[in-house]
Amino acid sequence: MAMIKYLSPEYLAELEKRGGRLPERPGLHVELQHHIRDAPEEGEIAYYFRIEDGRLREARRGTLENPMCSLRMTYATSVKLTLNEIKPLVGLVTGRIRPGGDVARLRTMMPSLQSPEYERVTSEVNGMTRF
């Protein structure tokens, strides 16, 4: 299989395709907007995750009209976060990741994004990704 570019539509499609394998967590619904700056070749990248009952249902390029939460960071920080080179809390405390919207809701989804199942899904996709 050819390598896919990090944060490309193909990359997000691979995450979305595997998102249904995440464990169900009834009631955990989050719309999370990501704003990435300083991306090679593109500058700015906007994409979002739509999580329903703990499962990633949508991972797509674009901007949600009224996201519940948002995260702003550089491309370099996003890569480090994706590769587990920095922990989300460290990124937040140091200001490398800037949250917006309903931050309490963002905290409720952290167990899903740190679960072994989520780690497996992202590891599979990262294995086919060019960063």
PDB file of N, CA and C in Angstrom, residues 5-6 8 36-45 61 75 130-131:
ATOM      1  N   LYS A   5      -0.437  10.861   3.066  1.00  0.00           N
ATOM      2  CA  LYS A   5       0.067  12.080   3.698  1.00  0.00           C
ATOM      3  C   LYS A   5      -0.739  12.394   4.959  1.00  0.00           C
ATOM      4  N   TYR A   6      -0.029  12.720   6.020  1.00  0.00           N
ATOM      5  CA  TYR A   6      -0.657  13.088   7.291  1.00  0.00           C
ATOM      6  C   TYR A   6      -1.643  14.238   7.092  1.00  0.00           C
ATOM      7  N   SER A   8      -4.176  14.417   5.274  1.00  0.00           N
ATOM      8  CA  SER A   8      -4.812  14.481   3.961  1.00  0.00           C
ATOM      9  C   SER A   8      -6.215  13.887   4.066  1.00  0.00           C
ATOM     10  N   ILE A  36      -5.063  23.597  12.297  1.00  0.00           N
ATOM     11  CA  ILE A  36      -3.621  23.340  12.264  1.00  0.00           C
ATOM     12  C   ILE A  36      -2.966  24.431  11.418  1.00  0.00           C
ATOM     13  N   ARG A  37      -1.919  25.033  11.956  1.00  0.00           N
ATOM     14  CA  ARG A  37      -1.199  26.071  11.200  1.00  0.00           C
ATOM     15  C   ARG A  37       0.224  25.606  10.897  1.00  0.00           C
ATOM     16  N   ASP A  38       0.834  26.288   9.966  1.00  0.00           N
ATOM     17  CA  ASP A  38       2.232  26.015   9.558  1.00  0.00           C
ATOM     18  C   ASP A  38       2.402  24.619   8.963  1.00  0.00           C
ATOM     19  N   ALA A  39       1.367  24.123   8.273  1.00  0.00           N
ATOM     20  CA  ALA A  39       1.466  22.816   7.621  1.00  0.00           C
ATOM     21  C   ALA A  39       2.285  22.943   6.341  1.00  0.00           C
ATOM     22  N   PRO A  40       3.181  21.989   6.078  1.00  0.00           N
ATOM     23  CA  PRO A  40       3.965  22.040   4.847  1.00  0.00           C
ATOM     24  C   PRO A  40       3.048  22.091   3.623  1.00  0.00           C
ATOM     25  N   GLU A  41       3.377  22.921   2.703  1.00  0.00           N
ATOM     26  CA  GLU A  41       2.673  23.070   1.420  1.00  0.00           C
ATOM     27  C   GLU A  41       1.296  23.700   1.522  1.00  0.00           C
ATOM     28  N   GLU A  42       0.616  23.582   2.647  1.00  0.00           N
ATOM     29  CA  GLU A  42      -0.763  24.065   2.750  1.00  0.00           C
ATOM     30  C   GLU A  42      -0.934  25.252   3.684  1.00  0.00           C
ATOM     31  N   GLY A  43      -0.063  25.416   4.625  1.00  0.00           N
ATOM     32  CA  GLY A  43      -0.223  26.502   5.596  1.00  0.00           C
ATOM     33  C   GLY A  43      -1.223  26.133   6.672  1.00  0.00           C
ATOM     34  N   GLU A  44      -2.507  26.312   6.382  1.00  0.00           N
ATOM     35  CA  GLU A  44      -3.576  26.038   7.346  1.00  0.00           C
ATOM     36  C   GLU A  44      -4.367  24.801   6.916  1.00  0.00           C
ATOM     37  N   ILE A  45      -4.706  23.983   7.895  1.00  0.00           N
ATOM     38  CA  ILE A  45      -5.563  22.820   7.647  1.00  0.00           C
ATOM     39  C   ILE A  45      -6.667  22.834   8.707  1.00  0.00           C
ATOM     40  N   ARG A  61     -11.970  16.747   6.344  1.00  0.00           N
ATOM     41  CA  ARG A  61     -11.476  18.103   6.147  1.00  0.00           C
ATOM     42  C   ARG A  61     -12.674  19.044   6.178  1.00  0.00           C
ATOM     43  N   TYR A  75       1.370  22.425  13.063  1.00  0.00           N
ATOM     44  CA  TYR A  75       1.520  21.123  12.430  1.00  0.00           C
ATOM     45  C   TYR A  75       2.521  20.274  13.218  1.00  0.00           C
ATOM     46  N   ARG A 130       2.843   9.127   5.882  1.00  0.00           N
ATOM     47  CA  ARG A 130       4.062   9.918   5.680  1.00  0.00           C
ATOM     48  C   ARG A 130       3.863  11.248   6.419  1.00  0.00           C
ATOM     49  N   PHE A 131       4.684  11.503   7.428  1.00  0.00           N
ATOM     50  CA  PHE A 131       4.564  12.723   8.229  1.00  0.00           C
ATOM     51  C   PHE A 131       5.463  13.814   7.694  1.00  0.00           C
TER      52      PHE A 131
END
